[in-house]
Coordinates of C-alpha atoms (C1' of nucleotides) in Angstrom, one line a residue:
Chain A
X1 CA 11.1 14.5 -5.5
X2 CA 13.1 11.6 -4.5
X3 CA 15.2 9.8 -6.4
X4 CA 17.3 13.0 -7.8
X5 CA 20.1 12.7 -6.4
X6 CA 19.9 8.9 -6.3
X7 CA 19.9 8.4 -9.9
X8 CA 22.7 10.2 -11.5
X9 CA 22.7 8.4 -14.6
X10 CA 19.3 9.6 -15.4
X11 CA 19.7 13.1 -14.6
X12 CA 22.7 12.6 -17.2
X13 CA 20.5 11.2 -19.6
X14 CA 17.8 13.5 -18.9
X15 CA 19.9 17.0 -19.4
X16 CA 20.7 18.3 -22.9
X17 CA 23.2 15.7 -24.5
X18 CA 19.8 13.2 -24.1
X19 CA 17.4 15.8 -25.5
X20 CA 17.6 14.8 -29.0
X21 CA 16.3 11.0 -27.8
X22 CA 13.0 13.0 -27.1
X23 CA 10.9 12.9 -30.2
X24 CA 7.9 15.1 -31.0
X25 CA 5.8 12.0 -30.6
X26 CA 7.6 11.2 -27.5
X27 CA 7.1 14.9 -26.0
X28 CA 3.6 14.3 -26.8
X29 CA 3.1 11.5 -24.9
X30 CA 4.7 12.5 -22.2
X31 CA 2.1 15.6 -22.1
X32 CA -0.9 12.9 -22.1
X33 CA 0.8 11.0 -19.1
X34 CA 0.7 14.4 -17.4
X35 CA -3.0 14.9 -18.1
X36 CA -3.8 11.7 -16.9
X37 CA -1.8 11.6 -13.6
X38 CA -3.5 15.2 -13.0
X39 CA -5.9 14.7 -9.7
X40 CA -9.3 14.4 -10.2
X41 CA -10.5 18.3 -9.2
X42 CA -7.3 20.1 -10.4
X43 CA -7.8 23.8 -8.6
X44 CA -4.4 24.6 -7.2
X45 CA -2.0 27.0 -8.6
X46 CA -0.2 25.1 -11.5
X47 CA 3.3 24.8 -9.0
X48 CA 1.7 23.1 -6.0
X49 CA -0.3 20.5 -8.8
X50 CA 3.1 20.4 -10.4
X51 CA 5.1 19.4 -7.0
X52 CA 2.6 17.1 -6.4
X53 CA 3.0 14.9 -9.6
X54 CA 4.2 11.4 -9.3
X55 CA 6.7 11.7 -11.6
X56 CA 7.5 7.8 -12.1
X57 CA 3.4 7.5 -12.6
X58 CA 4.4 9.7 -15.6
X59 CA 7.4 7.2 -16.7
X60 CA 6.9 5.6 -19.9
X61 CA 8.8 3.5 -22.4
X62 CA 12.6 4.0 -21.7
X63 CA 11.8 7.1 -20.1
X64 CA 12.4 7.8 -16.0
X65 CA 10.4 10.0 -14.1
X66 CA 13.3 12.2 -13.6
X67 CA 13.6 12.3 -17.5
X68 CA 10.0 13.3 -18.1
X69 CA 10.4 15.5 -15.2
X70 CA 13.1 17.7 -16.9
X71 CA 11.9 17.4 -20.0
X72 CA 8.5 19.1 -18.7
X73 CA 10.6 22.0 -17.1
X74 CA 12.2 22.1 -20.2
X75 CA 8.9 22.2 -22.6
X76 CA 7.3 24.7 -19.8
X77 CA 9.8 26.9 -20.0
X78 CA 8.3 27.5 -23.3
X79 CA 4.9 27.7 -23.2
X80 CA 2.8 31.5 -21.3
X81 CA 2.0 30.8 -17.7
X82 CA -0.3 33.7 -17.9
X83 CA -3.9 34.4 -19.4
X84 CA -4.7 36.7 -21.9
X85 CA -8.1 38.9 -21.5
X86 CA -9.7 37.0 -23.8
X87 CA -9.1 34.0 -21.6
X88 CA -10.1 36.2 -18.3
X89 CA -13.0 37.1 -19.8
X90 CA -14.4 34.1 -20.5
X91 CA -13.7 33.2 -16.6
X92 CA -15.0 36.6 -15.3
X93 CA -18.5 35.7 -17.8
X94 CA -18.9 32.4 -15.2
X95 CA -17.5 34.0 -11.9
X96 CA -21.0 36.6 -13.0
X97 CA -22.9 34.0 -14.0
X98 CA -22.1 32.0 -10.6
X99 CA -20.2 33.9 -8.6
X100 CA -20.1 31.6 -5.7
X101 CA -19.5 28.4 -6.8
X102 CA -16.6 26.1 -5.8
X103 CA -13.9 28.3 -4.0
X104 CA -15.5 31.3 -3.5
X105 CA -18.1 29.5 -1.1
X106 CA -16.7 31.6 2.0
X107 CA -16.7 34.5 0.0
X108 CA -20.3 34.1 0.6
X109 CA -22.2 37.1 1.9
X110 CA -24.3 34.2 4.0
X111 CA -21.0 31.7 4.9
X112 CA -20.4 32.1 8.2
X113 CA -17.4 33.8 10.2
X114 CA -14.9 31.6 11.2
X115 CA -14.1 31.4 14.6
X116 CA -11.1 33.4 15.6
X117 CA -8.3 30.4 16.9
X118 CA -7.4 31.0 20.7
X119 CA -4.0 33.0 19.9
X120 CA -5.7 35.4 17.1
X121 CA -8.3 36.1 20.3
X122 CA -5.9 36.8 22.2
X123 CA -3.8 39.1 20.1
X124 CA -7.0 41.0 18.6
X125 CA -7.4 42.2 22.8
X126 CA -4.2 42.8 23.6
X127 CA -2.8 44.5 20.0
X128 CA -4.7 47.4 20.8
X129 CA -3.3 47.5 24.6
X130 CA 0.1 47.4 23.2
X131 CA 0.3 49.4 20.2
X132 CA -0.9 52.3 22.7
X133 CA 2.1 51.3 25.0
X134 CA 4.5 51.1 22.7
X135 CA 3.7 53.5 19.8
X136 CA 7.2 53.4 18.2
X137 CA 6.5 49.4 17.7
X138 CA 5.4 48.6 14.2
X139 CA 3.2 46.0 13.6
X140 CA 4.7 43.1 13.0
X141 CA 7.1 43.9 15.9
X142 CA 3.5 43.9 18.3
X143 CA 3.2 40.3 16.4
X144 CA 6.5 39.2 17.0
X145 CA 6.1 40.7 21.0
X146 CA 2.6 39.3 21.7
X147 CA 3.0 35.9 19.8
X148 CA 5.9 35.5 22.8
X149 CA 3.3 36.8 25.2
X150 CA 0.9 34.1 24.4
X151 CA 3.8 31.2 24.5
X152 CA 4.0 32.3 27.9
X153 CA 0.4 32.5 29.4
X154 CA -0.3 30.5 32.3
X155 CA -2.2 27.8 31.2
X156 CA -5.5 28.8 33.4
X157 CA -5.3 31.8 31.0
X158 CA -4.7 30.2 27.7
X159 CA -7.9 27.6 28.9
X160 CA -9.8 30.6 28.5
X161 CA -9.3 31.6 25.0
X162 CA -9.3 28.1 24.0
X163 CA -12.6 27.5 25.4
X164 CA -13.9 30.6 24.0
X165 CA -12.5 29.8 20.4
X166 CA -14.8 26.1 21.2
X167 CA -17.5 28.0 22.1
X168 CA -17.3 29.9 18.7
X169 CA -17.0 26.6 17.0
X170 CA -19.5 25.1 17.3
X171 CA -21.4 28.3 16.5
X172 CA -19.7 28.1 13.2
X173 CA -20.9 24.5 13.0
X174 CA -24.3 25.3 13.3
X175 CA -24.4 28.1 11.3
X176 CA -22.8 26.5 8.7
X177 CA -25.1 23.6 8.2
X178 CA -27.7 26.3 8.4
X179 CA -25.4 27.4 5.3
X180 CA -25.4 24.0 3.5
X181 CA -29.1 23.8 3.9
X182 CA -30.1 27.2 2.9
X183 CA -27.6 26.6 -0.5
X184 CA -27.6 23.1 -1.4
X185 CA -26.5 24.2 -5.3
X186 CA -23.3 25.9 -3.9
X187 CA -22.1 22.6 -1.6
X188 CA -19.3 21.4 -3.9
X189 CA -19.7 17.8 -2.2
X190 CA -23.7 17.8 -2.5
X191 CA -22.6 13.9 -3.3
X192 CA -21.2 13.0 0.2
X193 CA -24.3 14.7 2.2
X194 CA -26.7 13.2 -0.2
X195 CA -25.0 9.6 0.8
X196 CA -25.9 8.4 4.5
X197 CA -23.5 7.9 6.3
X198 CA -21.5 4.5 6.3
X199 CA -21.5 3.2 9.6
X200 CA -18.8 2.7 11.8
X201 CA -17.2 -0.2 13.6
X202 CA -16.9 -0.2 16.9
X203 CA -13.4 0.3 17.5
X204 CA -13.7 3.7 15.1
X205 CA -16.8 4.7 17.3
X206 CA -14.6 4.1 21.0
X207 CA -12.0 6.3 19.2
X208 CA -13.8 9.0 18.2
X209 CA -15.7 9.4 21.4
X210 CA -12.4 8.7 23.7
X211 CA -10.2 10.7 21.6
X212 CA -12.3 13.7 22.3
X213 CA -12.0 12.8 26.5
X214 CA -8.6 12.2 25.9
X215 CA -8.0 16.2 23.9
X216 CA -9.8 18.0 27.0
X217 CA -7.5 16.6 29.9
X218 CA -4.7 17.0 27.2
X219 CA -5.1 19.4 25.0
X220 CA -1.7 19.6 23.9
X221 CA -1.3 16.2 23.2
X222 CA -0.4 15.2 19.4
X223 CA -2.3 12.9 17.3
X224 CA 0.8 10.2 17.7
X225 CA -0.1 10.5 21.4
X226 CA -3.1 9.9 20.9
X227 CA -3.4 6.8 19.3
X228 CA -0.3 5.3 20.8
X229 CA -1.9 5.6 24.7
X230 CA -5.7 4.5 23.0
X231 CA -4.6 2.0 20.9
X232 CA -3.6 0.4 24.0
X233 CA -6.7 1.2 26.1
X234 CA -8.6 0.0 23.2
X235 CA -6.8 -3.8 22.7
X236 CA -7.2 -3.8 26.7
X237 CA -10.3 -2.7 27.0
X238 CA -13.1 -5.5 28.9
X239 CA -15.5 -7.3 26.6
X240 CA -17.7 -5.8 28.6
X241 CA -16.5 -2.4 27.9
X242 CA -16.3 -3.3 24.1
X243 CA -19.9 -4.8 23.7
X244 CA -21.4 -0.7 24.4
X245 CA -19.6 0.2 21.5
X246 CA -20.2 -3.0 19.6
X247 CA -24.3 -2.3 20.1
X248 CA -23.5 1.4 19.2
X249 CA -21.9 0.5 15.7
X250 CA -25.1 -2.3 15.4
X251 CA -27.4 0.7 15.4
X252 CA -25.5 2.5 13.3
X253 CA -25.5 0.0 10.8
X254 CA -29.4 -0.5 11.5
X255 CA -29.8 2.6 10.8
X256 CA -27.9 3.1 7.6
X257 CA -29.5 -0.1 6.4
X258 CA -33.0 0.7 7.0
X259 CA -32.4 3.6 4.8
X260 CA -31.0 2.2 2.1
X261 CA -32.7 0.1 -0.7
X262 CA -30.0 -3.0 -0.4
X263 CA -32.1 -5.6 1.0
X264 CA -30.1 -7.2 4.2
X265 CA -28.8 -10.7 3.6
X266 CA -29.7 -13.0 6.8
X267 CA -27.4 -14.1 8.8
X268 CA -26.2 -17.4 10.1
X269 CA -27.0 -19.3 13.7
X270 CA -22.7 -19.9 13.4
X271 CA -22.8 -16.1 11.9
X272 CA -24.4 -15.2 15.7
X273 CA -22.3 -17.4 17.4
X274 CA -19.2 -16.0 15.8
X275 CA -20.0 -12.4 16.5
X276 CA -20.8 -13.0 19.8
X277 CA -17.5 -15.0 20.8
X278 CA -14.8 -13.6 18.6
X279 CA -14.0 -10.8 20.7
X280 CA -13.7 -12.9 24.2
X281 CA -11.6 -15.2 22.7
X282 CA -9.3 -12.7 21.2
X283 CA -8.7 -11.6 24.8
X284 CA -8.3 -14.7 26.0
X285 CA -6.0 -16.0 23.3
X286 CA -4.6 -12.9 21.8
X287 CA -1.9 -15.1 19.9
X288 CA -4.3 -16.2 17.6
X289 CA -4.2 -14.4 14.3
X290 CA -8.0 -13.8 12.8
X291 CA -8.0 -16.6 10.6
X292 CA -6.8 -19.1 13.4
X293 CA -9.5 -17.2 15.5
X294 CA -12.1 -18.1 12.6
X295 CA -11.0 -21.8 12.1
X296 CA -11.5 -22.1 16.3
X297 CA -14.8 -20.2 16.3
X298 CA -16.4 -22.9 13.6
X299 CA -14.7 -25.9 15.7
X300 CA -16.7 -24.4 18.7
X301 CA -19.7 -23.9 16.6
X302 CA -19.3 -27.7 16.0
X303 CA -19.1 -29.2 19.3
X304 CA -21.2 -27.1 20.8
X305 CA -24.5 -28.9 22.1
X306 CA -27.6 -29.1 20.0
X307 CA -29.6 -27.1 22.9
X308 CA -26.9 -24.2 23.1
X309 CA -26.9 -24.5 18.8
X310 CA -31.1 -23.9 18.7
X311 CA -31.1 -20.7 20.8
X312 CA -28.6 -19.4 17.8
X313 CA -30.8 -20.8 15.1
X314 CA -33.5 -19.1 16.9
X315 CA -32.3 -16.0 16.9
X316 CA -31.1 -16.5 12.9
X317 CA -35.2 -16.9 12.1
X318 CA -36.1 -14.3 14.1
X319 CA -33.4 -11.9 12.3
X320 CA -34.4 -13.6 9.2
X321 CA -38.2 -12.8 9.6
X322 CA -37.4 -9.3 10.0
X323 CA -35.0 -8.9 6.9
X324 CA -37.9 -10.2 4.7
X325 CA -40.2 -7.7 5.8
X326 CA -41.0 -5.5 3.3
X327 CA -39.6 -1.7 4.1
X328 CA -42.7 -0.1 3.0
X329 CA -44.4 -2.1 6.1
X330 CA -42.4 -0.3 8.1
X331 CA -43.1 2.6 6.9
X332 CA -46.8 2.4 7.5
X333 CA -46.0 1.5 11.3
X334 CA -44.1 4.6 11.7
X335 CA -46.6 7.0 12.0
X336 CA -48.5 4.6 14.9
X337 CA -44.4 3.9 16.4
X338 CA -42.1 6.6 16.1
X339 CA -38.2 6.4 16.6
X340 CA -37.6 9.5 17.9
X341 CA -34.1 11.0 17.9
X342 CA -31.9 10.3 21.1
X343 CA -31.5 13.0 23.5
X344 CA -28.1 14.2 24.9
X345 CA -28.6 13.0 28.1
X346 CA -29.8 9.5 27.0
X347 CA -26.7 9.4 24.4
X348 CA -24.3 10.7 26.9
X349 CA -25.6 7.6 29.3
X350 CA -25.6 5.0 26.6
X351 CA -21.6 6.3 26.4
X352 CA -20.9 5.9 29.8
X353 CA -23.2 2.9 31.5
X354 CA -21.0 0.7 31.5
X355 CA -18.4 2.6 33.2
X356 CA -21.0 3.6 36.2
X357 CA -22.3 -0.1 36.2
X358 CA -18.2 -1.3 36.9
X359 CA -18.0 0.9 39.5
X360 CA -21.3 0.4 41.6
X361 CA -20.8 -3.5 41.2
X362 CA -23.8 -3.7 38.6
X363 CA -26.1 -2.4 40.9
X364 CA -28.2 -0.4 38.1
X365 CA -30.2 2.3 40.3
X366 CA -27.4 2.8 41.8
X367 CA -25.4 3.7 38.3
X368 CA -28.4 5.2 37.3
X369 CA -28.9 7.9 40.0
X370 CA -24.9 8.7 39.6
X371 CA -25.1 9.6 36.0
X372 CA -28.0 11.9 36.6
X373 CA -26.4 13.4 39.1
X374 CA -22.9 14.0 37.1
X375 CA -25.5 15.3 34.0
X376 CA -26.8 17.4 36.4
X377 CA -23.5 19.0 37.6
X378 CA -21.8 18.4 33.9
X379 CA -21.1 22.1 32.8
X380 CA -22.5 22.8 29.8
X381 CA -19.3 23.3 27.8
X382 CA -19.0 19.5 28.6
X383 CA -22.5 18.5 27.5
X384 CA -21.8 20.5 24.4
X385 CA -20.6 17.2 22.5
X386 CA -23.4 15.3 23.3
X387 CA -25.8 18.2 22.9
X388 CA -24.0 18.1 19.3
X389 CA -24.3 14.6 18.9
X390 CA -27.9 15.1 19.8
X391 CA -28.8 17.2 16.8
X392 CA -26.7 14.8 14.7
X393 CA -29.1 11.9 16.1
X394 CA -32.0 14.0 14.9
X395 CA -30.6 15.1 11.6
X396 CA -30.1 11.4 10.8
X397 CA -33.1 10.5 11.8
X398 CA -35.1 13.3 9.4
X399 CA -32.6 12.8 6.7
X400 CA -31.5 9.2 6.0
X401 CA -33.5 7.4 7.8
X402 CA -37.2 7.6 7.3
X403 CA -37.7 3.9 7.1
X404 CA -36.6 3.1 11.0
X405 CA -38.1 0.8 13.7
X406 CA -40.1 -1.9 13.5
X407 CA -43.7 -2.9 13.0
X408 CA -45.9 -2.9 16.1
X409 CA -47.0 -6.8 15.4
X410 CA -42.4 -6.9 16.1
X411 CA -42.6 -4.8 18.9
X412 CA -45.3 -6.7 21.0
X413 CA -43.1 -9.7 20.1
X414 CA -40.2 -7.9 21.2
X415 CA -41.7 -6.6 24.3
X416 CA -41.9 -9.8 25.5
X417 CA -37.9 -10.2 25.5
X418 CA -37.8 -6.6 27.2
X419 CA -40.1 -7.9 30.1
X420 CA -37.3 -11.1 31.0
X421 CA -34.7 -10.5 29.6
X422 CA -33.8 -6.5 28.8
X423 CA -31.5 -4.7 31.4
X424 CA -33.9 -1.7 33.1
X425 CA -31.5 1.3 32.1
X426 CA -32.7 0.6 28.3
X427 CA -36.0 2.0 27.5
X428 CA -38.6 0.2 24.8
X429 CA -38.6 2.9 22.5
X430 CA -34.6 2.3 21.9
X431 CA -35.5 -1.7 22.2
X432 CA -38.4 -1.1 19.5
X433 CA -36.4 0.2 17.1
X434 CA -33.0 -2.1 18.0
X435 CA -33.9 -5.4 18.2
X436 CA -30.4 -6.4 17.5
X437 CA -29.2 -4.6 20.3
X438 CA -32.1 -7.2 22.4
X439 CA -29.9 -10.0 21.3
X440 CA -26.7 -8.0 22.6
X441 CA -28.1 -7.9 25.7
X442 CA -29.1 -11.7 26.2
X443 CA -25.6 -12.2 25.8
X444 CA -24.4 -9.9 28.4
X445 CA -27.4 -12.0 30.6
X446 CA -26.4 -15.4 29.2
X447 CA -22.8 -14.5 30.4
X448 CA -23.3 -12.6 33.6
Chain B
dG1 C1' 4.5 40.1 5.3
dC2 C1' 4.0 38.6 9.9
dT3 C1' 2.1 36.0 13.8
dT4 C1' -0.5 31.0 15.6
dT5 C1' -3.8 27.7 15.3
dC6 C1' -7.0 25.0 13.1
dC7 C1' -9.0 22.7 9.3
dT8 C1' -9.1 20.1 5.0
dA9 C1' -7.4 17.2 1.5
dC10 C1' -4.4 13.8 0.0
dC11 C1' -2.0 9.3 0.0
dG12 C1' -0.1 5.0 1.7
dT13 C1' -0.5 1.8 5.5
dC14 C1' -2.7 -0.5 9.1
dT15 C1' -6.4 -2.6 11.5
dC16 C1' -10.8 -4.5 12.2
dC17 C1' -15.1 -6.4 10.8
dC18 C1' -17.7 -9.1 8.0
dT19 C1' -18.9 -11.6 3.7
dG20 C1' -19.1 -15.1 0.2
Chain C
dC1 C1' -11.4 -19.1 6.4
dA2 C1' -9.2 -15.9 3.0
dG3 C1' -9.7 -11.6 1.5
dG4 C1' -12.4 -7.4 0.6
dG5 C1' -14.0 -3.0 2.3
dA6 C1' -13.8 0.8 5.0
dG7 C1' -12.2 3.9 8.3
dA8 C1' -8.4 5.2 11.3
dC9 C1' -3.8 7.0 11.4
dG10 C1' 0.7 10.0 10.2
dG11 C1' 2.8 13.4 7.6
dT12 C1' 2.3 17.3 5.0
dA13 C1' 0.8 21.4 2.3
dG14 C1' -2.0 25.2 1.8
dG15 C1' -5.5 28.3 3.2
dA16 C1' -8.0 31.2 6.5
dA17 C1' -8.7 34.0 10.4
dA18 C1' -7.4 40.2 11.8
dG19 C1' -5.1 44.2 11.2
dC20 C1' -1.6 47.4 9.9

DNA sequence: GCTTTCCTACCGTCTCCCTG
DNA sequence: CAGGGAGACGGTAGGAAAGC
């Protein structure tokens, strides 16, 4: 705890000679500040939930935390820290009653083995080697040896055991969802999986995915690393670059909107506007701080011309239109147009088009014929991500969100804006079931 | 107990997007 | 256009993995 040895005169006042300014009522009190500062699902052995409390929280009246804090050791120092049989009893009637819930989840004849970690791998195959070698080695001198031994692997070596541990892993993922959906009533957080997920912004999508490219060229690097080099990329990265993940967080929050019952509040022509030119002009006048940016985006707004102002306003009926359709429409046109889930390949492209269209100049066949080829050569530990992201895709689509795409009578209409106006890598059934991401792309047109 | 690695949870802070 | 909401981070503790 801080603040010990930085407050002398409290310590004073806290130790014996002050002990008598502790009444019974006081001591009391100071037991109900306790409870209440307790955390919410208080499991941990009564020291670590003890270290962990914020002793000034506890403070009240003229007493300091560091006063209620040695007044607790004081009163504890009293009171049994262990349980009777009568109290074990009563526990050991619910462990028999359910004997897996909470903590003893992986105690779980059905929870899945966790992977072994690269180094346990790697000492579970050598141990043996070595314990026959050197039998007058005891154990933990084979742990102290082999734990060297690892530290010095050539890196080709260690790649091995690491990629065998990933290879494990996501095993273990699978089985364990397998787990979570053949036990729903032992899933202590039942409340988050029952939630969709929120979606994410873009920036948090570019992260996650780049964060992951960034681990497998370094594995070694630290999370500080990390964000330090992608902060960077990210406040440098093109608009260009930017608007892929910007249409990737606009499905997501499709997605998560079309399943839930909050009906979607239309958005403005200036809303449009805005959303469309904030990012570009924070490149181009990265002094600005976001309210400046705001005030500047509603001048624009103003003077720009009434012909530019009516394609916006266009586009703010159309969205409007399709918020005050009623979900259970949608619903009904599901069966005739299905969303169905994304496949790796096509999520793994989404990801990196705008990278292959930089480099071949825009020429899109061009792109296109590159990325299948680099799928086609991609090993499959590499495709393993988006093989993962994949089944995500078609969790999320079975599980939170039965009420997505559009309505045919929308998708004719739509079809329309595909035929002039849609770039040819993106399919119809993506375009069906985004129509948001259509406006995203007349932008891209409108600007290229 | 001893090894290494990974994961999870927690909290405060920061950043970004979007809403009212 | 100010501020709310949410997710990212770092740092850290604790637990789990195998086997003797």
């Amino acid at each position: 705890m801080n603040g010990e040895a930085d407050c002398p005169t409290d310590l004073e006042m806290a130790a014996p000679k002050g002990q008598d300014r502790w009444s019974q009522e006081d001591m009391l009190t100071l037991l109900e500040c306790m409870k209440n500062n307790l955390p919410s699902n208080d499991s941990s052995k009564f020291k670590t939930t003890e270290s962990h409390m914020d002793w000034e929280k506890v403070a009240f009246k003229d007493f300091s935390g560091d006063m209620c804090k040695l007044k607790w050791v004081e009163i504890s120092n009293e009171v049994r820290k262990f349980r009777t049989l009568t109290e074990l009893i009563l526990d050991a009637q619910e462990h028999v009653k359910n004997p897996y819930k909470g903590k003893k989840l992986k105690k779980h004849p059905d929870f899945p083995k966790k992977p072994l970690t690269p180094y346990f791998r790697f000492f579970m195959e050598k141990r043996a080697k070595y314990a026959k070698l050197h039998p007058e080695m005891s154990n933990l001198d084979l742990t102290k040896i082999l734990s060297k031994k690892y530290k010095e692997l050539p890196e080709k070596k260690k790649m091995k055991y690491i990629q065998d541990f990933q290879r494990e892993k996501q095993e273990f993922e699978r089985n364990l969802a397998r787990f979570r959906e053949d036990h729903p009533d032992l899933i202590q957080n039942a409340k988050k999986s029952d939630i969709p997920e929120k979606p994410k912004t873009p920036q948090q999508l570019w992260y996650t995915h780049e964060k992951k490219v960034y681990l497998k060229v370094r594995p070694d690097a630290t999370t500080k690393e990390v964000k330090d080099s992608l902060g960077k990329q990210w406040s440098q990265l093109s608009d260009k670059k930017r608007l892929k993940w910007i249409h990737k967080a606009l499905e997501q929050r499709k997605e998560y909107e079309g399943g839930s019952e909050k009906p979607k509040r239309p958005v403005s022509a200036m809303f449009i506007f805005s959303e469309e030119k904030r990012r570009q002009l924070q490149e181009e006048r990265p002094e600005l701080s976001e309210s400046e940016l705001t005030r500047l985006l509603a001048r624009m707004w103003n003077d720009l011309s009434e012909k530019k102002k009516a394609k916006y306003k266009a586009r703010e009926a159309a969205l409007k239109a399709q918020s005050e359709r009623k979900p259970g429409g949608d619903r009904e046109e599901r069966g005739k147009l299905p969303e169905s889930p994304k496949r790796a390949e096509e999520i793994w492209q989404q990801s990196v088009i705008g990278d292959y269209l930089a480099r071949f100049k825009n020429d899109r066949v061009k792109a296109l014929k590159a990325m299948e080829m680099t799928w086609n050569n991609m090993e499959k530990k590499e495709k393993l991500m988006w093989i993962k992201k994949a089944a995500e895709d078609q969790k999320r689509y079975e599980v939170t969100n039965p009420k997505g795409g559009i309505s045919r009578d929308q998708s004719s209409k739509l079809q329309i804006c595909v035929d002039f106006c849609v770039p040819s890598g993106i399919s119809a059934r993506h375009l069906t079931s985004r129509p948001k991401m259509i406006a995203n792309h007349l932008v891209i047109q409108s600007r290229n």
